[in-house]
PDB file of C-alpha atoms in Angstrom:
ATOM      1  CA  MET F   8      85.208 112.354 131.598  1.00 43.00           C
ATOM      2  CA  ALA F   9      86.465 114.622 134.353  1.00 42.00           C
ATOM      3  CA  GLY F  10      87.952 116.979 131.789  1.00 43.00           C
ATOM      4  CA  LEU F  11      84.540 117.578 130.269  1.00 39.00           C
ATOM      5  CA  PHE F  12      83.262 119.430 133.294  1.00 39.00           C
ATOM      6  CA  SER F  13      86.425 120.615 135.028  1.00 43.00           C
ATOM      7  CA  VAL F  14      85.995 124.265 134.092  1.00 40.00           C
ATOM      8  CA  VAL F  15      83.521 124.780 136.912  1.00 40.00           C
ATOM      9  CA  ILE F  16      85.254 122.474 139.368  1.00 38.00           C
ATOM     10  CA  LEU F  17      88.977 121.911 139.014  1.00 41.00           C
ATOM     11  CA  ALA F  18      90.060 125.047 137.158  1.00 41.00           C
ATOM     12  CA  ALA F  19      87.917 127.368 139.218  1.00 43.00           C
ATOM     13  CA  MET F  20      89.040 125.672 142.412  1.00 39.00           C
ATOM     14  CA  ALA F  21      92.661 126.505 141.656  1.00 41.00           C
ATOM     15  CA  ALA F  22      91.898 130.186 141.333  1.00 40.00           C
ATOM     16  CA  ILE F  23      89.715 130.215 144.433  1.00 38.00           C
ATOM     17  CA  VAL F  24      92.267 128.290 146.519  1.00 38.00           C
ATOM     18  CA  TRP F  25      94.850 130.971 145.681  1.00 38.00           C
ATOM     19  CA  HIS F  26      92.293 133.601 146.585  1.00 41.00           C
ATOM     20  CA  PHE F  27      91.730 132.064 150.018  1.00 35.00           C
ATOM     21  CA  ASN F  28      95.419 131.514 150.689  1.00 38.00           C
ATOM     22  CA  SER F  29      96.380 135.118 150.084  1.00 38.00           C
ATOM     23  CA  ARG F  30      93.354 137.223 150.964  1.00 40.00           C
ATOM     24  CA  SER F  31      91.294 135.468 153.591  1.00 35.00           C
ATOM     25  CA  THR F  32      91.960 135.553 157.319  1.00 30.00           C
ATOM     26  CA  GLU F  33      89.365 132.884 157.952  1.00 30.00           C
ATOM     27  CA  ASN F  34      90.254 129.543 159.466  1.00 29.00           C
ATOM     28  CA  GLU F  35      91.505 127.098 156.840  1.00 26.00           C
ATOM     29  CA  ASN F  36      88.710 124.742 157.836  1.00 28.00           C
ATOM     30  CA  GLY F  37      86.354 127.154 156.086  1.00 28.00           C
ATOM     31  CA  LEU F  38      88.052 126.505 152.780  1.00 24.00           C
ATOM     32  CA  ALA F  39      85.881 123.530 151.932  1.00 27.00           C
ATOM     33  CA  GLY F  40      82.769 125.666 152.087  1.00 32.00           C
ATOM     34  CA  GLY F  41      84.301 128.179 149.724  1.00 30.00           C
ATOM     35  CA  LEU F  42      85.007 125.415 147.223  1.00 27.00           C
ATOM     36  CA  ASP F  43      81.437 124.103 147.216  1.00 34.00           C
ATOM     37  CA  ILE F  44      80.811 125.489 143.741  1.00 41.00           C
ATOM     38  CA  GLY F  45      77.096 125.007 143.416  1.00 50.00           C
ATOM     39  CA  GLY F  46      77.100 121.610 145.111  1.00 57.00           C
ATOM     40  CA  ASN F  47      77.278 118.086 143.719  1.00 66.00           C
ATOM     41  CA  ARG F  48      73.903 118.428 142.030  1.00 73.00           C
ATOM     42  CA  HIS F  49      75.238 121.172 139.747  1.00 76.00           C
ATOM     43  CA  VAL F  50      78.444 119.242 139.062  1.00 77.00           C
ATOM     44  CA  GLU F  51      76.396 116.301 137.884  1.00 83.00           C
ATOM     45  CA  THR F  52      74.195 118.582 135.780  1.00 85.00           C
ATOM     46  CA  LEU F  53      77.192 119.930 133.877  1.00 83.00           C
ATOM     47  CA  LYS F  54      78.612 116.456 133.433  1.00 87.00           C
ATOM     48  CA  ARG F  55      75.321 115.245 132.013  1.00 91.00           C
ATOM     49  CA  LEU F  56      74.973 118.266 129.726  1.00 94.00           C
ATOM     50  CA  ASN F  57      78.440 117.721 128.298  1.00 93.00           C
ATOM     51  CA  GLU F  58      78.111 113.972 127.918  1.00 93.00           C
ATOM     52  CA  SER F  59      74.830 114.231 126.031  1.00 94.00           C
ATOM     53  CA  TRP F  60      75.797 117.191 123.849  1.00 96.00           C
ATOM     54  CA  GLU F  61      76.236 116.888 120.090  1.00 96.00           C
ATOM     55  CA  LEU F  62      77.051 119.581 117.567  1.00 97.00           C
ATOM     56  CA  PRO F  63      73.729 120.717 116.049  1.00 96.00           C
ATOM     57  CA  ASP F  64      73.169 119.544 112.491  1.00 96.00           C
ATOM     58  CA  ASP F  65      72.969 123.099 111.165  1.00 96.00           C
ATOM     59  CA  TYR F  66      76.425 124.035 112.509  1.00 97.00           C
ATOM     60  CA  VAL F  67      79.933 123.091 111.450  1.00 97.00           C
ATOM     61  CA  LEU F  68      83.080 122.916 113.554  1.00 97.00           C
ATOM     62  CA  GLU F  69      86.364 123.508 111.759  1.00 97.00           C
ATOM     63  CA  THR F  70      89.645 122.719 113.523  1.00 97.00           C
ATOM     64  CA  PHE F  71      92.996 124.021 112.307  1.00 97.00           C
ATOM     65  CA  GLU F  72      96.323 125.425 113.460  1.00 98.00           C
ATOM     66  CA  VAL F  73      97.827 128.872 113.098  1.00 98.00           C
ATOM     67  CA  ASP F  74     101.569 128.977 113.757  1.00 97.00           C
ATOM     68  CA  GLY F  75     101.236 125.743 115.705  1.00 97.00           C
ATOM     69  CA  ILE F  76      98.331 126.946 117.884  1.00 98.00           C
ATOM     70  CA  ALA F  77      95.100 124.937 117.645  1.00 97.00           C
ATOM     71  CA  MET F  78      91.883 126.827 117.000  1.00 98.00           C
ATOM     72  CA  GLU F  79      88.221 125.936 116.504  1.00 98.00           C
ATOM     73  CA  TRP F  80      85.819 127.859 114.291  1.00 98.00           C
ATOM     74  CA  VAL F  81      82.091 127.300 114.794  1.00 98.00           C
ATOM     75  CA  ARG F  82      79.624 128.718 112.285  1.00 97.00           C
ATOM     76  CA  LYS F  83      76.252 128.103 110.754  1.00 96.00           C
ATOM     77  CA  LYS F  84      76.365 125.534 107.963  1.00 95.00           C
ATOM     78  CA  ASP F  85      76.452 126.895 104.394  1.00 86.00           C
ATOM     79  CA  ALA F  86      76.940 130.460 105.633  1.00 85.00           C
ATOM     80  CA  GLU F  87      79.825 132.863 106.019  1.00 89.00           C
ATOM     81  CA  PRO F  88      79.026 135.033 109.047  1.00 96.00           C
ATOM     82  CA  ASP F  89      79.651 138.778 108.795  1.00 96.00           C
ATOM     83  CA  ARG F  90      80.566 139.070 112.484  1.00 98.00           C
ATOM     84  CA  ALA F  91      82.832 137.132 114.821  1.00 98.00           C
ATOM     85  CA  ILE F  92      83.280 136.340 118.494  1.00 98.00           C
ATOM     86  CA  LEU F  93      86.684 135.372 119.867  1.00 98.00           C
ATOM     87  CA  GLN F  94      86.118 133.043 122.821  1.00 98.00           C
ATOM     88  CA  LEU F  95      88.910 132.732 125.404  1.00 98.00           C
ATOM     89  CA  HIS F  96      88.316 129.704 127.614  1.00 96.00           C
ATOM     90  CA  GLY F  97      88.819 129.406 131.347  1.00 94.00           C
ATOM     91  CA  GLY F  98      90.943 126.971 133.309  1.00 91.00           C
ATOM     92  CA  ALA F  99      93.259 128.955 135.627  1.00 93.00           C
ATOM     93  CA  TYR F 100      95.745 129.285 132.731  1.00 96.00           C
ATOM     94  CA  THR F 101      96.707 125.662 133.399  1.00 94.00           C
ATOM     95  CA  ARG F 102      93.998 123.695 131.593  1.00 92.00           C
ATOM     96  CA  SER F 103      93.844 123.669 127.817  1.00 94.00           C
ATOM     97  CA  LEU F 104      90.898 123.479 125.468  1.00 90.00           C
ATOM     98  CA  LYS F 105      91.676 119.769 125.179  1.00 85.00           C
ATOM     99  CA  ASP F 106      90.746 119.439 128.861  1.00 81.00           C
ATOM    100  CA  ASN F 107      87.561 121.501 128.620  1.00 81.00           C
ATOM    101  CA  GLY F 108      86.593 121.146 124.978  1.00 87.00           C
ATOM    102  CA  THR F 109      82.947 120.111 125.213  1.00 93.00           C
ATOM    103  CA  THR F 110      82.075 122.894 127.631  1.00 94.00           C
ATOM    104  CA  TYR F 111      83.449 125.509 125.260  1.00 96.00           C
ATOM    105  CA  ARG F 112      82.014 123.976 122.110  1.00 97.00           C
ATOM    106  CA  ARG F 113      78.622 124.191 123.786  1.00 97.00           C
ATOM    107  CA  ALA F 114      79.352 127.818 124.661  1.00 98.00           C
ATOM    108  CA  ALA F 115      80.604 128.556 121.138  1.00 98.00           C
ATOM    109  CA  VAL F 116      77.374 127.308 119.598  1.00 98.00           C
ATOM    110  CA  GLN F 117      75.425 129.284 122.194  1.00 98.00           C
ATOM    111  CA  TYR F 118      77.267 132.486 121.255  1.00 98.00           C
ATOM    112  CA  ALA F 119      76.724 131.746 117.568  1.00 98.00           C
ATOM    113  CA  GLU F 120      73.013 131.085 117.970  1.00 97.00           C
ATOM    114  CA  LEU F 121      72.481 134.257 119.987  1.00 98.00           C
ATOM    115  CA  SER F 122      74.405 136.530 117.642  1.00 97.00           C
ATOM    116  CA  GLY F 123      74.625 135.024 114.158  1.00 96.00           C
ATOM    117  CA  ALA F 124      78.407 135.276 114.480  1.00 98.00           C
ATOM    118  CA  GLY F 125      81.133 132.798 113.762  1.00 98.00           C
ATOM    119  CA  VAL F 126      82.915 131.858 116.991  1.00 98.00           C
ATOM    120  CA  LEU F 127      86.665 131.301 117.162  1.00 98.00           C
ATOM    121  CA  THR F 128      87.997 129.477 120.230  1.00 98.00           C
ATOM    122  CA  VAL F 129      91.765 129.400 120.620  1.00 98.00           C
ATOM    123  CA  ASP F 130      93.536 126.591 122.471  1.00 98.00           C
ATOM    124  CA  TYR F 131      96.119 128.931 123.940  1.00 98.00           C
ATOM    125  CA  ARG F 132      99.246 127.546 125.562  1.00 98.00           C
ATOM    126  CA  VAL F 133      99.009 127.028 129.310  1.00 97.00           C
ATOM    127  CA  ALA F 134     101.270 127.041 132.368  1.00 97.00           C
ATOM    128  CA  PRO F 135     103.406 125.751 133.884  1.00 97.00           C
ATOM    129  CA  GLU F 136     105.010 124.744 130.597  1.00 97.00           C
ATOM    130  CA  HIS F 137     104.017 128.049 129.021  1.00 98.00           C
ATOM    131  CA  PRO F 138     103.689 130.912 131.526  1.00 98.00           C
ATOM    132  CA  TYR F 139     103.000 134.540 130.646  1.00 98.00           C
ATOM    133  CA  PRO F 140     103.076 135.879 127.963  1.00 98.00           C
ATOM    134  CA  ALA F 141     102.128 132.688 126.082  1.00 98.00           C
ATOM    135  CA  ALA F 142      98.342 132.912 126.560  1.00 98.00           C
ATOM    136  CA  LEU F 143      98.302 136.605 125.665  1.00 98.00           C
ATOM    137  CA  GLU F 144     100.394 136.006 122.559  1.00 98.00           C
ATOM    138  CA  ASP F 145      98.016 133.277 121.414  1.00 98.00           C
ATOM    139  CA  ALA F 146      94.928 135.406 122.045  1.00 98.00           C
ATOM    140  CA  LEU F 147      96.484 138.154 119.933  1.00 98.00           C
ATOM    141  CA  LEU F 148      97.320 135.580 117.251  1.00 98.00           C
ATOM    142  CA  ALA F 149      93.662 134.527 117.112  1.00 98.00           C
ATOM    143  CA  TYR F 150      92.497 138.154 116.948  1.00 98.00           C
ATOM    144  CA  ASP F 151      94.918 138.783 114.079  1.00 98.00           C
ATOM    145  CA  TRP F 152      93.571 135.694 112.295  1.00 98.00           C
ATOM    146  CA  LEU F 153      90.088 137.183 112.357  1.00 98.00           C
ATOM    147  CA  LEU F 154      91.383 140.497 111.010  1.00 98.00           C
ATOM    148  CA  GLU F 155      93.309 138.738 108.259  1.00 97.00           C
ATOM    149  CA  ARG F 156      90.195 136.761 107.374  1.00 97.00           C
ATOM    150  CA  GLY F 157      88.521 140.082 106.573  1.00 97.00           C
ATOM    151  CA  TYR F 158      86.652 140.929 109.756  1.00 98.00           C
ATOM    152  CA  THR F 159      87.002 144.507 110.902  1.00 98.00           C
ATOM    153  CA  ALA F 160      87.601 145.191 114.569  1.00 98.00           C
ATOM    154  CA  LYS F 161      84.065 146.592 114.841  1.00 97.00           C
ATOM    155  CA  GLN F 162      82.721 143.200 113.760  1.00 98.00           C
ATOM    156  CA  ILE F 163      84.606 141.349 116.518  1.00 98.00           C
ATOM    157  CA  ILE F 164      83.623 140.821 120.158  1.00 98.00           C
ATOM    158  CA  ILE F 165      86.018 139.159 122.611  1.00 99.00           C
ATOM    159  CA  ALA F 166      84.454 136.995 125.329  1.00 98.00           C
ATOM    160  CA  GLY F 167      85.921 134.882 128.099  1.00 98.00           C
ATOM    161  CA  ASP F 168      85.218 133.263 131.455  1.00 95.00           C
ATOM    162  CA  SER F 169      87.391 132.884 134.556  1.00 94.00           C
ATOM    163  CA  ALA F 170      91.027 133.044 133.384  1.00 96.00           C
ATOM    164  CA  GLY F 171      89.656 133.649 129.902  1.00 97.00           C
ATOM    165  CA  GLY F 172      87.801 136.668 131.255  1.00 97.00           C
ATOM    166  CA  GLY F 173      91.022 138.097 132.603  1.00 98.00           C
ATOM    167  CA  LEU F 174      92.723 137.285 129.321  1.00 98.00           C
ATOM    168  CA  THR F 175      89.934 139.096 127.474  1.00 98.00           C
ATOM    169  CA  LEU F 176      90.725 142.251 129.423  1.00 99.00           C
ATOM    170  CA  ALA F 177      94.486 141.791 129.067  1.00 98.00           C
ATOM    171  CA  THR F 178      94.142 141.362 125.306  1.00 98.00           C
ATOM    172  CA  ALA F 179      92.167 144.573 125.025  1.00 98.00           C
ATOM    173  CA  LEU F 180      94.698 146.400 127.210  1.00 98.00           C
ATOM    174  CA  TYR F 181      97.487 145.271 124.906  1.00 98.00           C
ATOM    175  CA  LEU F 182      95.588 146.240 121.766  1.00 98.00           C
ATOM    176  CA  ARG F 183      94.902 149.717 123.109  1.00 98.00           C
ATOM    177  CA  ASP F 184      98.430 150.251 124.411  1.00 98.00           C
ATOM    178  CA  HIS F 185      99.914 149.294 121.033  1.00 98.00           C
ATOM    179  CA  ASP F 186      97.529 151.394 118.939  1.00 97.00           C
ATOM    180  CA  MET F 187      95.906 148.319 117.411  1.00 98.00           C
ATOM    181  CA  PRO F 188      92.215 148.283 116.440  1.00 98.00           C
ATOM    182  CA  MET F 189      89.953 147.657 119.421  1.00 98.00           C
ATOM    183  CA  PRO F 190      87.096 145.137 119.264  1.00 98.00           C
ATOM    184  CA  ALA F 191      83.493 146.271 119.270  1.00 98.00           C
ATOM    185  CA  ALA F 192      82.873 144.998 122.809  1.00 98.00           C
ATOM    186  CA  LEU F 193      84.022 142.660 125.568  1.00 99.00           C
ATOM    187  CA  ILE F 194      82.145 140.047 127.599  1.00 99.00           C
ATOM    188  CA  THR F 195      83.498 138.550 130.820  1.00 98.00           C
ATOM    189  CA  MET F 196      82.024 135.854 133.022  1.00 97.00           C
ATOM    190  CA  SER F 197      83.520 135.452 136.516  1.00 95.00           C
ATOM    191  CA  ALA F 198      86.737 137.077 135.316  1.00 97.00           C
ATOM    192  CA  TRP F 199      89.965 136.291 137.159  1.00 96.00           C
ATOM    193  CA  THR F 200      91.607 139.706 137.117  1.00 97.00           C
ATOM    194  CA  ASN F 201      94.026 139.664 140.053  1.00 96.00           C
ATOM    195  CA  LEU F 202      96.826 137.079 140.191  1.00 96.00           C
ATOM    196  CA  ASN F 203      98.849 139.115 142.672  1.00 96.00           C
ATOM    197  CA  TYR F 204      98.890 136.984 145.834  1.00 94.00           C
ATOM    198  CA  LYS F 205     100.981 137.337 148.974  1.00 90.00           C
ATOM    199  CA  ARG F 206     101.823 133.717 149.657  1.00 89.00           C
ATOM    200  CA  MET F 207     102.283 132.215 146.221  1.00 88.00           C
ATOM    201  CA  ALA F 208     102.426 133.061 142.551  1.00 92.00           C
ATOM    202  CA  PRO F 209     100.078 131.249 140.166  1.00 95.00           C
ATOM    203  CA  ALA F 210     101.954 129.226 137.571  1.00 96.00           C
ATOM    204  CA  TYR F 211     100.977 131.612 134.783  1.00 97.00           C
ATOM    205  CA  VAL F 212     102.894 134.483 136.418  1.00 97.00           C
ATOM    206  CA  GLY F 213     106.229 132.728 135.936  1.00 97.00           C
ATOM    207  CA  ASP F 214     109.170 135.072 136.516  1.00 96.00           C
ATOM    208  CA  HIS F 215     107.155 138.225 135.903  1.00 97.00           C
ATOM    209  CA  ARG F 216     105.530 140.698 138.265  1.00 97.00           C
ATOM    210  CA  ALA F 217     102.037 139.548 139.173  1.00 98.00           C
ATOM    211  CA  ASP F 218     100.808 143.148 139.219  1.00 98.00           C
ATOM    212  CA  ASP F 219     101.595 143.589 135.528  1.00 98.00           C
ATOM    213  CA  PRO F 220      98.228 144.647 134.026  1.00 98.00           C
ATOM    214  CA  TYR F 221      98.674 142.137 131.199  1.00 98.00           C
ATOM    215  CA  ILE F 222      98.720 139.427 133.880  1.00 98.00           C
ATOM    216  CA  SER F 223      96.393 141.025 136.437  1.00 98.00           C
ATOM    217  CA  PRO F 224      94.086 143.400 134.546  1.00 98.00           C
ATOM    218  CA  VAL F 225      92.766 144.850 137.808  1.00 98.00           C
ATOM    219  CA  TYR F 226      95.908 147.019 137.744  1.00 98.00           C
ATOM    220  CA  GLY F 227      95.172 148.341 134.261  1.00 98.00           C
ATOM    221  CA  GLU F 228      93.679 151.632 133.143  1.00 98.00           C
ATOM    222  CA  TYR F 229      90.549 151.500 131.016  1.00 98.00           C
ATOM    223  CA  ASP F 230      90.455 154.708 129.041  1.00 98.00           C
ATOM    224  CA  GLY F 231      89.403 154.100 125.452  1.00 98.00           C
ATOM    225  CA  PHE F 232      87.818 150.705 126.087  1.00 98.00           C
ATOM    226  CA  PRO F 233      84.754 149.515 124.167  1.00 98.00           C
ATOM    227  CA  PRO F 234      81.445 148.642 125.894  1.00 98.00           C
ATOM    228  CA  MET F 235      81.707 145.765 128.329  1.00 98.00           C
ATOM    229  CA  LEU F 236      79.306 143.220 129.814  1.00 99.00           C
ATOM    230  CA  MET F 237      80.728 141.820 133.045  1.00 98.00           C
ATOM    231  CA  GLN F 238      78.847 139.027 134.823  1.00 98.00           C
ATOM    232  CA  VAL F 239      79.783 137.423 138.115  1.00 97.00           C
ATOM    233  CA  GLY F 240      78.215 135.178 140.737  1.00 96.00           C
ATOM    234  CA  GLY F 241      77.317 136.759 144.037  1.00 96.00           C
ATOM    235  CA  ASP F 242      78.652 133.836 146.086  1.00 93.00           C
ATOM    236  CA  GLU F 243      81.996 133.337 144.380  1.00 93.00           C
ATOM    237  CA  ARG F 244      85.362 134.262 145.839  1.00 90.00           C
ATOM    238  CA  LEU F 245      86.355 136.096 142.657  1.00 94.00           C
ATOM    239  CA  LEU F 246      83.473 138.543 142.999  1.00 96.00           C
ATOM    240  CA  ASN F 247      85.734 141.530 143.690  1.00 97.00           C
ATOM    241  CA  ASP F 248      87.913 140.667 140.685  1.00 97.00           C
ATOM    242  CA  THR F 249      84.995 141.737 138.516  1.00 98.00           C
ATOM    243  CA  LEU F 250      83.683 144.579 140.663  1.00 98.00           C
ATOM    244  CA  ARG F 251      87.023 146.373 140.903  1.00 98.00           C
ATOM    245  CA  VAL F 252      87.594 146.349 137.155  1.00 98.00           C
ATOM    246  CA  ALA F 253      84.026 147.401 136.474  1.00 98.00           C
ATOM    247  CA  ASP F 254      84.401 150.361 138.828  1.00 98.00           C
ATOM    248  CA  LYS F 255      87.679 151.424 137.227  1.00 98.00           C
ATOM    249  CA  ALA F 256      86.232 151.166 133.737  1.00 98.00           C
ATOM    250  CA  LYS F 257      83.129 153.140 134.680  1.00 98.00           C
ATOM    251  CA  ALA F 258      85.324 155.849 136.219  1.00 98.00           C
ATOM    252  CA  ALA F 259      87.200 156.023 132.905  1.00 98.00           C
ATOM    253  CA  GLY F 260      83.936 156.640 131.047  1.00 98.00           C
ATOM    254  CA  VAL F 261      83.557 153.158 129.585  1.00 98.00           C
ATOM    255  CA  PRO F 262      79.987 151.887 129.079  1.00 98.00           C
ATOM    256  CA  VAL F 263      79.923 148.970 131.514  1.00 98.00           C
ATOM    257  CA  GLN F 264      76.984 146.660 132.113  1.00 98.00           C
ATOM    258  CA  GLN F 265      77.903 144.820 135.304  1.00 98.00           C
ATOM    259  CA  THR F 266      75.539 142.211 136.726  1.00 98.00           C
ATOM    260  CA  THR F 267      76.007 140.222 139.910  1.00 98.00           C
ATOM    261  CA  TYR F 268      73.812 137.127 140.046  1.00 98.00           C
ATOM    262  CA  ASP F 269      72.871 136.620 143.676  1.00 97.00           C
ATOM    263  CA  GLY F 270      73.599 133.193 145.078  1.00 94.00           C
ATOM    264  CA  MET F 271      75.504 132.059 142.011  1.00 96.00           C
ATOM    265  CA  PHE F 272      78.869 130.338 141.889  1.00 94.00           C
ATOM    266  CA  HIS F 273      81.893 130.546 139.615  1.00 92.00           C
ATOM    267  CA  VAL F 274      81.063 130.292 135.903  1.00 93.00           C
ATOM    268  CA  PHE F 275      77.492 129.252 136.631  1.00 95.00           C
ATOM    269  CA  GLN F 276      76.584 130.264 133.067  1.00 96.00           C
ATOM    270  CA  MET F 277      77.920 126.949 131.762  1.00 94.00           C
ATOM    271  CA  LEU F 278      74.956 125.123 133.294  1.00 96.00           C
ATOM    272  CA  PHE F 279      72.606 126.359 130.578  1.00 97.00           C
ATOM    273  CA  PRO F 280      69.895 125.328 129.752  1.00 95.00           C
ATOM    274  CA  GLU F 281      69.258 123.510 133.056  1.00 93.00           C
ATOM    275  CA  LEU F 282      69.941 126.318 135.526  1.00 95.00           C
ATOM    276  CA  PRO F 283      67.445 129.226 135.406  1.00 96.00           C
ATOM    277  CA  ASP F 284      70.059 131.783 136.457  1.00 97.00           C
ATOM    278  CA  ALA F 285      72.355 130.575 133.689  1.00 97.00           C
ATOM    279  CA  ASN F 286      69.563 131.054 131.163  1.00 98.00           C
ATOM    280  CA  GLU F 287      68.932 134.537 132.537  1.00 98.00           C
ATOM    281  CA  ALA F 288      72.619 135.351 132.143  1.00 98.00           C
ATOM    282  CA  TRP F 289      72.636 134.155 128.526  1.00 98.00           C
ATOM    283  CA  ASN F 290      69.506 136.226 127.843  1.00 98.00           C
ATOM    284  CA  GLU F 291      71.494 139.218 129.046  1.00 98.00           C
ATOM    285  CA  VAL F 292      74.369 138.197 126.776  1.00 98.00           C
ATOM    286  CA  GLU F 293      71.985 137.967 123.826  1.00 98.00           C
ATOM    287  CA  ALA F 294      70.580 141.444 124.439  1.00 98.00           C
ATOM    288  CA  PHE F 295      74.086 142.846 124.781  1.00 98.00           C
ATOM    289  CA  LEU F 296      75.266 141.174 121.586  1.00 98.00           C
ATOM    290  CA  GLN F 297      72.298 142.475 119.661  1.00 97.00           C
ATOM    291  CA  SER F 298      72.835 145.994 120.982  1.00 97.00           C
ATOM    292  CA  ILE F 299      76.462 145.967 119.833  1.00 98.00           C
ATOM    293  CA  TYR F 300      75.887 144.428 116.438  1.00 95.00           C
ATOM    294  CA  SER F 301      72.898 146.672 115.680  1.00 91.00           C
ATOM    295  CA  GLU F 302      74.991 149.819 115.984  1.00 79.00           C
TER     296      GLU F 302
END
């Protein structure tokens, strides 16, 4: 059962541990406090939400493979949606959808209910077996699948949390740099955008430079990007990973809606519908989705 709720605990911890090791001058005894992601009460809430969750009767979940990569397509039953969301899951680039599946199926249905879109979640390859560029290649594969299915880029929104938030930005950077059609918008939650650490290299970096923008999007340039919604918790160690990208994108003229939720922890949004701040964040997501798809 640990895999059902590890996105907020284990995967986020890995990213935050690296953050402390390389960027903090605080005593190592303070590390435990930085890893108290919402406290045990919130851990148990997510566990309970995942354990009790069932796919709603009016939705279908289709699982399939594209070139050996597993994907999940959630949509309303007896309907072919005219818009799509590509969801890129979190997990420090080391935990697969198999480890976090229920969390992201819940999120997929949430995205679908708020937007009327079909939601594609790709089980991208993870490190250490598959370091960069595996995850990026698989995200691009999923995006291409949506285009080949008949969706135009303007009907597609890419969304991701934690490592998936960084991957969302990296995917868009690659699309722009290679003159490929850009999605209508991007959504990030607690994005991990900087893997460039002094004392160690995260497994995903492999033999590459950690300051490559396709690995650490904080080093990218954001000219020509679509509108972005960037959410982050005010008490999480990855706060600046979001703020720095948001500032760069705004300076490049990109419409950026950046919201910091005071007192919130890493990927707090996954505690919907129990946590009021999570519900507030999803209300913001809904309004953003509607604004994009109404254009």
